[in-house]
XYZ file of C-alpha atoms in Angstrom:
759
model
C 0.000 0.000 0.000
C 1.309 3.483 -0.887
C 2.471 5.543 2.032
C -0.018 8.326 1.217
C -2.888 5.838 1.719
C -1.782 5.154 5.302
C -2.759 6.853 8.538
C -0.526 6.797 11.605
C -1.737 7.861 15.051
C -0.307 8.169 18.534
C -2.999 7.151 21.019
C -2.773 7.965 24.719
C -4.991 6.003 27.122
C -5.263 6.797 30.822
C -7.067 5.042 33.616
C -6.847 1.506 34.972
C -4.964 0.152 31.984
C -1.914 -1.532 33.504
C -1.919 -5.047 34.878
C -5.377 -5.729 33.434
C -4.476 -7.260 30.069
C -4.708 -3.983 28.161
C -1.522 -4.354 26.106
C -2.302 -7.888 24.882
C -5.824 -6.693 24.076
C -4.332 -3.863 21.992
C -1.888 -6.289 20.367
C -4.584 -8.787 19.405
C -6.937 -6.055 18.172
C -4.208 -4.529 16.000
C -3.292 -7.952 14.587
C -6.937 -8.743 13.738
C -7.264 -5.418 11.909
C -3.852 -5.940 10.191
C -2.425 -2.731 11.623
C 1.232 -1.970 12.353
C 2.750 -0.172 15.304
C 3.463 -0.720 18.997
C 2.078 -0.405 22.507
C 3.823 0.219 25.827
C 3.098 1.098 29.430
C 4.433 4.339 30.834
C 3.799 6.433 33.906
C 0.968 8.182 32.073
C -0.915 4.979 31.270
C -0.596 3.276 27.877
C 0.849 4.770 24.683
C -0.036 3.225 21.318
C 1.269 3.999 17.846
C -0.922 2.579 15.124
C -0.565 2.647 11.327
C -2.804 1.425 8.517
C -5.736 2.376 6.276
C -7.940 5.119 7.749
C -10.998 2.874 7.890
C -9.078 0.299 9.923
C -7.517 2.827 12.304
C -10.971 4.359 12.899
C -12.331 0.895 13.719
C -9.368 0.324 16.030
C -10.125 3.547 17.955
C -13.780 2.583 18.276
C -13.131 -0.945 19.559
C -10.377 0.264 21.858
C -12.983 2.239 23.791
C -15.961 -0.117 23.551
C -14.325 -3.550 23.997
C -11.571 -3.164 26.627
C -10.599 -6.019 29.004
C -12.991 -6.676 31.907
C -10.862 -4.956 34.560
C -9.830 -1.956 32.469
C -11.336 1.453 33.085
C -10.518 4.238 30.614
C -10.726 7.704 32.165
C -8.992 9.720 29.411
C -8.447 8.991 25.740
C -6.748 11.100 23.065
C -4.965 10.670 19.734
C -2.934 12.776 17.337
C -1.693 12.231 13.773
C 1.894 11.244 12.979
C 3.711 10.908 9.647
C 3.385 7.309 8.342
C 6.629 5.309 8.438
C 5.677 2.254 6.428
C 6.265 0.105 9.518
C 5.201 -3.539 9.338
C 4.128 -5.734 12.223
C 2.896 -4.824 15.682
C 4.961 -5.089 18.861
C 4.571 -4.784 22.612
C 7.437 -2.691 23.910
C 8.973 -2.378 27.383
C 7.584 0.098 29.871
C 9.004 3.601 29.824
C 8.660 6.845 31.744
C 6.535 9.741 30.519
C 6.634 13.426 31.278
C 3.033 13.609 32.436
C 2.427 11.348 35.398
C -1.176 10.084 35.203
C -0.764 6.457 36.247
C -3.601 4.546 37.884
C -3.203 1.234 39.656
C -5.885 -1.436 39.382
C -7.727 -2.598 42.490
C -7.453 -6.224 43.568
C -10.115 -8.387 41.998
C -11.725 -11.789 42.404
C -10.533 -14.884 40.580
C -12.097 -14.923 37.099
C -14.249 -17.683 35.577
C -11.423 -18.940 33.316
C -9.073 -19.348 36.272
C -11.798 -21.018 38.341
C -12.329 -23.585 35.595
C -8.604 -24.337 35.551
C -8.499 -24.440 39.362
C -10.897 -27.391 39.424
C -9.724 -29.108 36.218
C -7.633 -32.217 37.098
C -5.979 -32.010 33.675
C -4.717 -28.463 34.187
C -1.203 -27.862 35.502
C -2.636 -25.382 38.038
C -5.243 -27.826 39.366
C -6.076 -26.757 42.952
C -3.272 -24.173 42.963
C -4.306 -21.511 45.521
C -2.564 -18.643 43.675
C -3.914 -19.054 40.154
C -4.451 -15.738 38.334
C -4.261 -14.087 34.916
C -4.408 -10.605 33.385
C -8.138 -10.507 34.129
C -7.975 -11.255 37.843
C -5.944 -11.522 41.017
C -3.950 -9.253 43.312
C -2.979 -5.789 42.111
C -3.014 -2.891 44.589
C -2.008 -4.981 47.600
C 1.186 -6.261 45.912
C 2.337 -3.105 44.085
C 5.496 -1.453 45.395
C 6.141 1.038 42.566
C 5.345 2.011 38.988
C 5.142 1.362 36.077
C 3.273 -1.791 37.042
C 5.772 -4.560 36.253
C 6.777 -7.681 38.152
C 10.004 -6.203 39.623
C 7.915 -3.589 41.479
C 5.492 -6.062 43.026
C 5.840 -8.508 45.890
C 6.149 -11.236 43.223
C 9.649 -9.983 42.405
C 11.244 -12.771 44.445
C 9.540 -15.568 42.497
C 11.419 -16.512 39.322
C 9.027 -17.888 36.735
C 9.543 -21.410 35.421
C 9.868 -21.948 31.646
C 6.143 -22.666 31.231
C 5.052 -19.555 33.129
C 7.639 -17.401 31.386
C 6.353 -18.645 28.048
C 2.817 -17.564 28.934
C 4.087 -14.250 30.257
C 5.918 -13.540 26.988
C 3.134 -14.700 24.656
C 0.805 -11.868 23.536
C -1.815 -14.445 22.624
C -1.872 -15.853 26.176
C -4.364 -14.843 28.852
C -1.328 -14.508 31.120
C 0.696 -12.203 28.897
C 2.414 -9.790 31.304
C 0.226 -10.961 34.189
C 2.618 -9.786 36.880
C 1.502 -12.264 39.623
C 1.703 -15.184 37.143
C 2.863 -18.391 38.849
C 2.240 -22.099 39.160
C 2.985 -24.852 41.717
C 6.510 -25.201 40.302
C 7.665 -21.615 40.686
C 5.121 -19.621 42.672
C 3.986 -18.964 46.218
C 3.142 -21.930 48.435
C 0.859 -22.542 51.365
C 2.076 -23.330 54.841
C 0.298 -24.302 58.058
C 1.665 -23.128 61.412
C 0.615 -23.919 64.950
C -0.428 -21.317 67.527
C 3.221 -20.586 68.380
C 4.028 -19.948 64.707
C 5.949 -23.209 64.237
C 5.513 -24.746 60.750
C 3.650 -28.043 60.815
C 4.878 -30.965 58.772
C 1.748 -31.850 56.802
C 1.449 -33.164 53.258
C -1.478 -30.881 52.420
C -1.761 -27.648 54.473
C -5.136 -26.879 52.922
C -6.682 -30.247 53.805
C -5.314 -29.984 57.344
C -6.757 -26.479 57.693
C -10.198 -27.640 56.526
C -10.064 -30.521 59.008
C -9.228 -28.067 61.803
C -12.193 -25.859 60.898
C -14.448 -28.920 60.954
C -13.195 -29.639 64.482
C -14.272 -26.149 65.618
C -10.804 -24.617 65.705
C -10.023 -20.978 64.882
C -7.955 -20.508 61.736
C -6.049 -17.367 60.700
C -6.125 -17.232 56.887
C -3.880 -14.980 54.823
C -5.873 -13.194 52.124
C -5.165 -10.376 49.665
C -4.890 -7.439 52.043
C -4.464 -9.122 55.402
C -5.458 -12.058 57.548
C -8.978 -13.243 58.375
C -10.018 -15.242 61.401
C -12.185 -18.118 60.213
C -14.491 -20.572 61.945
C -17.379 -22.762 60.835
C -20.357 -20.384 61.012
C -22.717 -23.241 61.901
C -20.638 -24.237 64.940
C -22.082 -22.227 67.839
C -19.280 -23.146 70.252
C -16.579 -22.101 67.770
C -18.289 -18.768 67.065
C -18.695 -18.084 70.784
C -15.036 -18.911 71.431
C -13.945 -16.579 68.633
C -15.994 -13.797 70.221
C -14.377 -14.431 73.586
C -10.825 -14.465 72.245
C -11.282 -11.510 69.891
C -13.007 -9.480 72.652
C -15.896 -8.745 70.321
C -19.033 -9.181 72.366
C -21.838 -8.497 69.908
C -20.665 -6.754 66.729
C -21.707 -8.917 63.741
C -19.138 -11.154 62.084
C -18.706 -11.186 58.312
C -19.471 -14.413 56.476
C -18.231 -16.043 53.297
C -20.300 -18.586 51.337
C -19.120 -20.639 48.377
C -21.590 -19.418 45.740
C -24.786 -17.476 45.205
C -26.949 -20.586 45.667
C -25.423 -21.113 49.113
C -25.940 -17.433 49.956
C -29.640 -17.666 49.108
C -30.069 -20.526 51.583
C -29.023 -18.107 54.321
C -30.474 -14.754 53.281
C -32.996 -13.033 51.047
C -31.067 -11.729 48.044
C -32.523 -9.536 45.280
C -31.107 -9.366 41.760
C -29.413 -6.050 42.586
C -27.863 -7.519 45.719
C -26.733 -10.557 43.724
C -24.991 -8.278 41.227
C -23.228 -6.545 44.115
C -22.130 -9.894 45.563
C -20.898 -11.244 42.239
C -19.180 -8.064 41.029
C -15.394 -8.049 40.595
C -14.989 -6.034 43.815
C -16.570 -8.803 45.960
C -17.725 -6.604 48.885
C -19.418 -7.819 52.029
C -23.131 -7.184 51.396
C -25.690 -6.744 54.187
C -28.619 -9.067 53.447
C -31.780 -9.961 55.375
C -31.534 -13.284 57.237
C -33.808 -16.201 56.427
C -35.510 -17.598 59.551
C -34.177 -21.084 58.792
C -30.579 -20.074 57.990
C -29.110 -22.689 60.330
C -26.061 -20.664 61.398
C -24.986 -19.891 64.952
C -27.067 -17.156 66.575
C -23.887 -15.426 67.764
C -22.762 -14.661 64.200
C -24.958 -11.524 64.164
C -26.976 -11.160 67.389
C -29.852 -8.622 67.632
C -29.608 -8.047 63.882
C -31.911 -8.850 60.970
C -28.979 -8.965 58.565
C -25.925 -11.039 57.795
C -22.883 -9.384 56.224
C -21.914 -11.918 53.597
C -19.458 -12.117 50.702
C -18.450 -14.576 48.017
C -14.913 -15.980 47.658
C -12.463 -13.681 45.906
C -9.224 -15.711 45.986
C -8.569 -19.269 44.785
C -7.706 -20.204 48.372
C -11.184 -19.131 49.511
C -12.822 -21.327 46.874
C -10.736 -24.283 47.984
C -11.502 -23.722 51.683
C -15.236 -23.600 51.059
C -15.439 -26.348 48.451
C -18.307 -28.651 49.577
C -17.279 -28.208 53.212
C -19.329 -25.531 55.017
C -22.625 -23.651 54.608
C -20.549 -20.555 55.371
C -17.396 -19.514 57.177
C -17.051 -16.616 59.543
C -14.362 -14.478 57.884
C -13.665 -11.567 60.187
C -10.662 -9.254 60.141
C -7.754 -10.706 62.075
C -7.279 -8.211 64.880
C -8.399 -7.278 68.335
C -11.149 -4.672 68.554
C -9.988 -1.171 67.515
C -6.737 -2.480 65.981
C -5.976 -2.478 62.236
C -6.146 -5.782 60.364
C -2.984 -7.906 60.720
C -1.135 -8.368 57.428
C 2.623 -8.824 57.898
C 3.795 -12.386 58.508
C 6.479 -11.324 60.979
C 3.950 -9.623 63.263
C 0.807 -11.647 62.789
C 1.792 -14.480 65.122
C 2.392 -12.072 67.998
C -0.743 -10.014 67.345
C -2.979 -13.070 67.088
C -1.403 -15.007 69.930
C -4.151 -16.451 72.069
C -6.745 -15.957 69.303
C -5.837 -18.269 66.423
C -5.239 -22.006 66.876
C -3.570 -22.340 63.470
C -2.225 -20.069 60.733
C -2.813 -20.857 57.061
C -0.296 -18.614 55.364
C 1.872 -18.358 52.296
C 5.112 -16.722 51.155
C 3.757 -13.981 48.853
C 4.164 -10.750 50.848
C 1.335 -8.234 51.224
C 2.563 -4.722 50.526
C -0.562 -2.772 51.474
C -2.966 -3.567 54.290
C -6.516 -3.501 52.866
C -9.691 -4.554 54.650
C -12.879 -5.852 53.016
C -15.407 -3.419 51.558
C -18.988 -3.337 52.888
C -22.122 -2.492 50.912
C -25.887 -2.629 51.144
C -28.795 -1.501 48.980
C -30.951 1.514 49.810
C -33.858 2.853 47.769
C -33.070 0.508 44.895
C -29.404 1.424 44.521
C -26.139 0.149 45.978
C -24.458 2.023 48.813
C -20.883 1.534 49.986
C -20.584 1.689 53.765
C -16.857 0.948 53.662
C -14.905 1.548 50.453
C -11.779 -0.574 50.545
C -10.599 -3.817 48.878
C -11.802 -4.143 45.293
C -12.567 -0.429 44.921
C -9.266 1.141 45.972
C -7.422 2.864 44.405
C -10.054 3.303 41.679
C -10.804 6.883 40.720
C -13.765 9.153 41.229
C -14.295 11.916 38.677
C -14.495 15.393 40.151
C -16.700 18.167 38.743
C -13.622 19.858 37.292
C -9.847 19.908 37.455
C -8.323 21.266 40.649
C -4.967 21.589 42.450
C -3.471 18.424 43.919
C -4.824 18.022 47.461
C -4.151 15.586 50.266
C -7.221 15.422 52.513
C -6.656 13.435 55.693
C -10.256 12.750 56.735
C -11.697 12.648 60.230
C -11.050 10.365 63.194
C -13.543 7.509 62.930
C -13.566 5.296 59.828
C -10.377 7.005 58.705
C -9.915 7.370 54.940
C -7.742 9.916 53.154
C -8.015 11.338 49.643
C -5.517 12.419 47.001
C -6.547 14.432 43.958
C -4.929 14.921 40.556
C -6.624 17.070 37.945
C -10.259 16.009 37.876
C -9.579 12.684 39.575
C -9.934 11.779 43.246
C -8.328 8.707 44.807
C -9.871 7.616 48.095
C -7.696 5.335 50.206
C -8.669 2.027 51.685
C -10.371 1.963 55.091
C -7.698 2.678 57.719
C -9.703 2.350 60.950
C -10.501 4.570 63.906
C -7.645 6.935 64.746
C -7.789 6.354 68.465
C -4.486 4.566 68.948
C -0.949 4.937 67.664
C -0.969 1.778 65.558
C -3.893 2.986 63.427
C -2.236 6.400 63.130
C 0.991 4.767 61.934
C -1.059 2.809 59.397
C -2.540 6.086 58.103
C 0.891 7.676 57.718
C 2.274 4.623 55.904
C -0.746 4.397 53.588
C -0.448 8.077 52.645
C 3.225 7.638 51.769
C 2.522 4.486 49.728
C -0.349 5.907 47.664
C 1.529 9.146 47.023
C 4.476 7.103 45.793
C 2.653 4.740 43.446
C 0.457 7.508 42.023
C 3.370 9.992 42.000
C 1.185 12.787 43.348
C 2.826 15.753 45.052
C 0.101 17.597 46.970
C -0.033 21.379 46.754
C -2.042 21.701 49.968
C -3.451 19.585 52.807
C -7.027 19.581 54.090
C -8.149 18.431 57.537
C -11.096 18.496 59.930
C -11.531 21.486 62.225
C -11.381 19.325 65.362
C -8.048 20.251 67.003
C -7.627 16.931 68.828
C -7.955 14.540 65.892
C -4.725 12.686 65.092
C -5.399 13.380 61.409
C -5.478 17.113 62.179
C -2.183 16.767 64.029
C -0.647 15.003 61.043
C -1.797 17.749 58.660
C -0.424 20.541 60.832
C 2.930 18.801 61.107
C 3.408 19.020 57.316
C 4.925 22.470 57.563
C 6.094 22.576 53.925
C 2.523 22.842 52.561
C -0.455 25.153 53.085
C -2.979 23.591 55.481
C -6.716 24.259 55.303
C -9.316 23.223 57.874
C -12.743 22.192 56.562
C -15.859 22.060 58.735
C -17.009 18.474 59.276
C -20.588 18.749 58.029
C -19.645 20.970 55.098
C -17.246 18.185 54.091
C -20.116 15.676 54.255
C -22.257 17.908 52.033
C -19.436 18.617 49.570
C -18.482 14.937 49.383
C -21.969 13.983 48.223
C -22.125 16.869 45.747
C -18.689 15.895 44.383
C -19.731 12.258 44.017
C -22.590 13.453 41.788
C -20.289 15.995 40.050
C -22.591 18.845 41.093
C -21.130 22.303 41.743
C -24.393 24.186 42.286
C -25.671 24.820 45.848
C -28.041 22.490 47.659
C -29.893 22.079 50.922
C -27.805 19.716 53.013
C -29.413 17.387 55.568
C -26.398 16.141 57.532
C -27.192 13.782 60.393
C -24.366 12.069 62.265
C -22.877 11.561 65.706
C -20.615 14.527 66.325
C -18.575 17.001 64.337
C -16.683 20.109 65.348
C -18.728 23.159 64.391
C -17.398 26.383 62.915
C -18.572 28.085 66.124
C -16.506 25.697 68.278
C -19.585 23.719 69.326
C -20.417 20.072 68.727
C -22.834 19.613 65.826
C -24.596 16.514 64.540
C -28.166 17.253 63.446
C -27.613 19.912 60.793
C -29.361 21.681 57.946
C -26.932 23.572 55.724
C -27.169 25.504 52.496
C -23.955 25.333 50.547
C -21.840 24.202 47.623
C -18.266 23.012 47.111
C -16.778 26.281 48.356
C -18.883 27.702 51.165
C -21.846 26.925 53.405
C -24.325 28.502 55.800
C -25.863 26.769 58.790
C -29.609 27.308 58.442
C -31.012 24.836 60.972
C -30.119 22.285 63.618
C -31.407 20.047 66.397
C -32.000 21.565 69.821
C -28.837 21.161 71.867
C -28.752 18.963 74.966
C -25.830 18.109 77.258
C -23.488 15.254 76.280
C -22.721 13.721 79.694
C -19.285 12.144 79.838
C -18.268 13.217 76.341
C -17.317 10.208 74.207
C -18.539 7.886 76.963
C -22.123 8.812 76.070
C -21.837 6.971 72.723
C -20.976 3.742 74.574
C -23.581 4.234 77.297
C -26.857 5.366 75.682
C -28.571 5.680 79.053
C -26.600 8.891 79.523
C -28.263 10.499 76.496
C -31.636 9.151 77.603
C -31.076 10.883 80.944
C -29.989 14.108 79.260
C -33.046 14.212 76.971
C -35.423 13.311 79.802
C -34.105 16.047 82.085
C -34.391 18.503 79.199
C -37.926 17.454 78.193
C -39.555 16.579 81.514
C -38.603 19.537 83.726
C -36.078 17.516 85.687
C -38.448 14.663 86.463
C -37.448 11.069 85.691
C -40.327 8.784 84.699
C -40.125 5.122 85.803
C -38.367 3.636 82.763
C -36.337 0.437 82.651
C -33.375 2.035 80.869
C -31.783 2.998 84.202
C -32.305 -0.339 85.964
C -28.778 -1.538 85.194
C -27.181 1.762 86.261
C -25.877 2.083 89.816
C -27.819 4.673 91.799
C -24.624 6.527 92.721
C -23.514 6.769 89.096
C -26.951 7.944 87.987
C -26.913 10.648 90.636
C -23.405 11.785 89.703
C -24.214 12.012 85.987
C -27.443 13.860 86.737
C -25.479 16.318 88.832
C -22.862 16.738 86.068
C -25.623 17.509 83.569
C -27.110 20.105 85.876
C -23.749 21.775 86.410
C -22.572 21.275 82.813
C -19.463 19.425 84.012
C -17.951 17.390 81.167
C -21.347 17.700 79.489
C -20.963 20.045 76.494
C -24.106 20.963 74.518
C -24.581 18.937 71.304
C -27.075 19.034 68.441
C -26.496 15.390 67.571
C -28.960 13.226 65.642
C -26.862 10.120 66.306
C -27.047 10.678 70.063
C -30.817 11.214 69.783
C -31.026 7.733 68.233
C -29.045 6.423 71.217
C -31.395 8.122 73.672
C -34.508 6.710 72.002
C -33.015 3.204 71.875
C -32.360 3.422 75.620
C -35.810 4.856 76.402
C -37.395 1.932 74.537
C -35.358 -0.526 76.608
C -33.309 -1.763 73.638
C -29.800 -0.790 74.669
C -28.399 1.041 77.695
C -24.795 -0.030 77.040
C -23.048 -0.596 73.698
C -20.196 -2.908 72.814
C -19.493 -1.262 69.440
C -20.022 2.091 67.746
C -23.558 2.678 66.462
C -25.018 -0.444 68.116
C -27.969 1.295 69.763
C -29.005 3.081 66.562
C -28.628 -0.133 64.573
C -30.878 -2.075 66.942
C -33.447 0.721 66.866
C -33.598 0.352 63.081
C -33.728 -3.449 63.345
C -36.773 -3.321 65.648
C -38.706 -0.613 63.806
C -42.092 -1.426 62.336
C -42.588 -0.241 58.766
C -45.711 1.017 57.077
C -47.929 4.061 57.567
C -47.391 5.080 61.188
C -48.218 8.467 62.734
C -45.182 10.577 63.687
C -44.665 11.818 67.210
C -45.188 15.549 67.801
C -42.275 17.960 67.567
C -41.734 21.691 67.193
C -39.841 23.609 64.543
C -39.149 27.242 65.388
C -37.020 30.116 64.136
C -34.328 31.149 66.630
C -31.748 33.784 65.742
C -32.436 33.159 62.070
C -31.993 29.373 62.362
C -34.670 26.686 62.163
C -34.418 24.642 65.365
C -35.916 21.173 65.778
C -37.208 20.943 69.345
C -37.149 17.275 70.367
C -38.859 17.788 73.747
C -42.432 17.074 72.537
C -41.140 13.907 70.831
C -39.434 12.694 74.013
C -42.513 13.364 76.162
C -44.800 11.566 73.699
C -42.384 8.656 73.449
C -42.276 8.281 77.230
C -46.082 8.320 77.370
C -46.192 5.653 74.650
C -43.734 3.417 76.519
C -45.572 3.804 79.828
C -48.852 3.219 78.010
C -47.663 -0.141 76.684
C -47.073 0.769 73.039
C -45.093 -1.986 71.295
C -41.378 -1.249 70.983
C -41.480 -1.950 67.247
C -44.285 0.570 66.754
C -42.514 3.219 68.837
C -39.284 2.686 66.885
C -41.167 2.953 63.602
C -42.941 6.143 64.694
C -39.587 7.688 65.655
C -38.262 7.068 62.139
C -41.446 8.546 60.673
C -40.978 11.622 62.867
C -37.488 12.295 61.537
C -38.623 11.774 57.938
C -41.458 14.238 58.521
C -39.018 16.715 60.089
C -36.653 16.439 57.087
C -39.422 17.040 54.539
C -40.999 19.914 56.504
C -37.670 21.655 57.085
C -36.583 21.313 53.460
C -39.912 22.717 52.243
C -39.410 25.694 54.561
C -35.872 26.201 53.284
C -37.003 25.916 49.666
C -39.382 28.817 50.264
C -36.522 30.871 51.762
C -33.766 29.981 49.274
C -35.442 28.789 46.096
C -33.280 25.646 46.171
C -34.886 22.411 45.046
C -31.927 20.033 45.470
C -31.484 18.156 48.765
C -28.432 16.174 49.876
C -28.867 13.386 52.468
C -25.541 12.553 54.088
C -23.837 11.689 57.362
C -23.546 8.398 59.197
C -27.226 8.322 60.212
C -28.119 7.831 56.534
C -26.640 4.354 56.646
C -30.080 3.623 58.130
C -32.153 2.082 55.322
C -35.547 2.831 56.859
C -34.880 6.522 57.522
C -33.170 7.091 54.173
C -35.976 5.478 52.187
C -38.692 7.300 54.146
C -36.953 10.666 53.714
C -36.208 10.037 50.035
C -39.857 9.151 49.384
C -41.218 12.187 51.242
C -38.809 14.580 49.528
C -39.376 13.134 46.064
C -43.132 13.395 46.472
C -42.626 17.031 47.471
C -40.843 17.661 44.175
C -37.231 17.759 45.399
C -34.235 16.375 43.554
C -32.625 14.105 46.156
C -28.908 13.306 46.125
C -27.501 10.598 48.363
C -24.408 8.439 48.311
C -23.582 5.276 46.399
C -19.851 5.030 45.582
C -18.741 7.040 48.639
C -19.836 6.165 52.196
C -22.240 8.618 53.886
C -20.317 8.113 57.142
C -16.925 9.600 57.962
C -15.360 7.315 55.353
C -16.530 9.906 52.805
C -15.335 13.015 54.666
C -11.950 13.201 52.910
C -13.491 13.618 49.452
C -15.483 16.604 50.673
C -12.435 18.082 52.391
C -10.438 17.783 49.165
C -12.902 19.647 46.955
C -13.647 22.350 49.531
C -9.967 23.027 50.277
C -9.133 23.318 46.578
C -11.622 26.168 46.259
C -10.304 28.264 49.162
C -7.996 31.244 48.636
C -4.435 30.740 49.852
C -2.229 33.241 51.572
């Protein structure tokens, strides 16, 4: 063909395009279309040069965008003409550096269908090999140590491929072409079984021995993608109870893993949407309604209508569950409030006295990453914890902005890095209430900055002066530091998730956040956008007796609300029966004198108070337990709300909860069923939200409402509020890809800080 009949293009592709089979896909596509050129990875993504007839190059560009590999995600695509060279053949070239650093690293993903078939095929050389993977599946983020994504900068660097694996790795036609974790039983990682002291056991088949131990009711520590799980047979009540005792986890639900969707549906009710969530490549834990005849130990998820359940996402998981158990408890390997254990050299010490055996292997984990958690609300998925499988995937911002590091809040710690119009939320770090979790945050920030090669221009943090994340931000003296109000960050995070820059009415209900006036907020109505906000309404403030202790002892908030609503009189309610008379008197005195009892406008603490008043929970063993049980017990359907007052005070709409509390007490003393009272409380808040937003629409002209904050993890309240607002003609925005709790704070901090003037 004459040179003037040829077209040559340089194509630049950005996004998740490394380690996902993108180059072999390009190679095979170019070969099918008889095009010449080359493809290579660089620190910008993938660069392609393509040459051939214009009709064929146009078809190439079209298919490149519409038929990428399953794990690829293209976020930017451009091409420019080049002079034809008359080149023949198409080649995959070695990785190289690029001037513009736009690399993205793929999240870890579940083992694909092709690898699963090979895993259970006796004729395959990887039959029952626990580390089978290909370019379409397997570990990514948790093994990456640097970029561009090549084997030498992963934790597979120490495993030299055998001739057969190397042949696959070098063959562009192979499903394992440049699959960086590629391995087989000859050359790859191997399982090992250790006793409780960490001494290797001499067993022919570590996997079979581990399964036998689980059948005997023993507690097994299992090394996964981003850390260790503690596993027991979920149908063995004694084993589950012993795990609770050793882990010091009294009542918080355990996560489960079942072999397949059919097995899941024997345990829970699972809609098509929930099934798609379960079976997606991210493999999150999904909260699903229990079946009455599930057959699992009651202590898996006590006082809860839901199981948190996931499907296997590694070959090892499939092998553990194969025809053996209805489900396994698969809970993070740690003590309460500690980060998940992930390094082999420390795990034995950290899990001493908890695990009976350790099923490990010799492929190191570079990055600690816990499981993601999701549920469905109002017919759409909602991430409650965005971690393994999703991180470090990108979120598109409304527009390009300066590079920001936002360090989040204190609970459910997550940080955010931005580059252009992309935001990268980190994996779940934990609650920043001890030094080990703080050290994990610092290490994770350094790692993600390194592999994404992002140099922040400023740092954003919460206004609370005592948060460890705030301390970290202020110690970075080489960069400008901007504080962002907690509830404004919630509002901005939801707006940013929807790529909305225009102002909205924000309904932000959570536990506590440091207000711009120095007070403690938590039941807030704001009007604002991604740059600024105005507080336009809030819950009536009541004392928070004992500070943080009140969240663990809901009777304290019940006492505070009763004293506020009932003129100092205490009605004869059972919520104080378990409280020593001396302690009750001391706390009552502290409330009266405002000693360690700051005023709060918290919706989360109102949930705690109501749960205690209804006799559901006076003491909590984990964060949010009282509110969760209140939701679990609530009757649904058309129930009348309790009375409340909404008044204008100093220009702010104030929700007065005193009539609600008095009516609730009368209902309890009058014998109203707990489920009905709980349902009426939810109806009251939904009515309050709709009424307040209608009032604010009249004042501001705004018709868009954002529902955010940790309280909106509550399915019943969210769906009631969404329905009421939609019927009233509002456009309702709520979360899906970003948690409504403090795990989404960092995104809001990042977009707000980028829009503030410096200097």
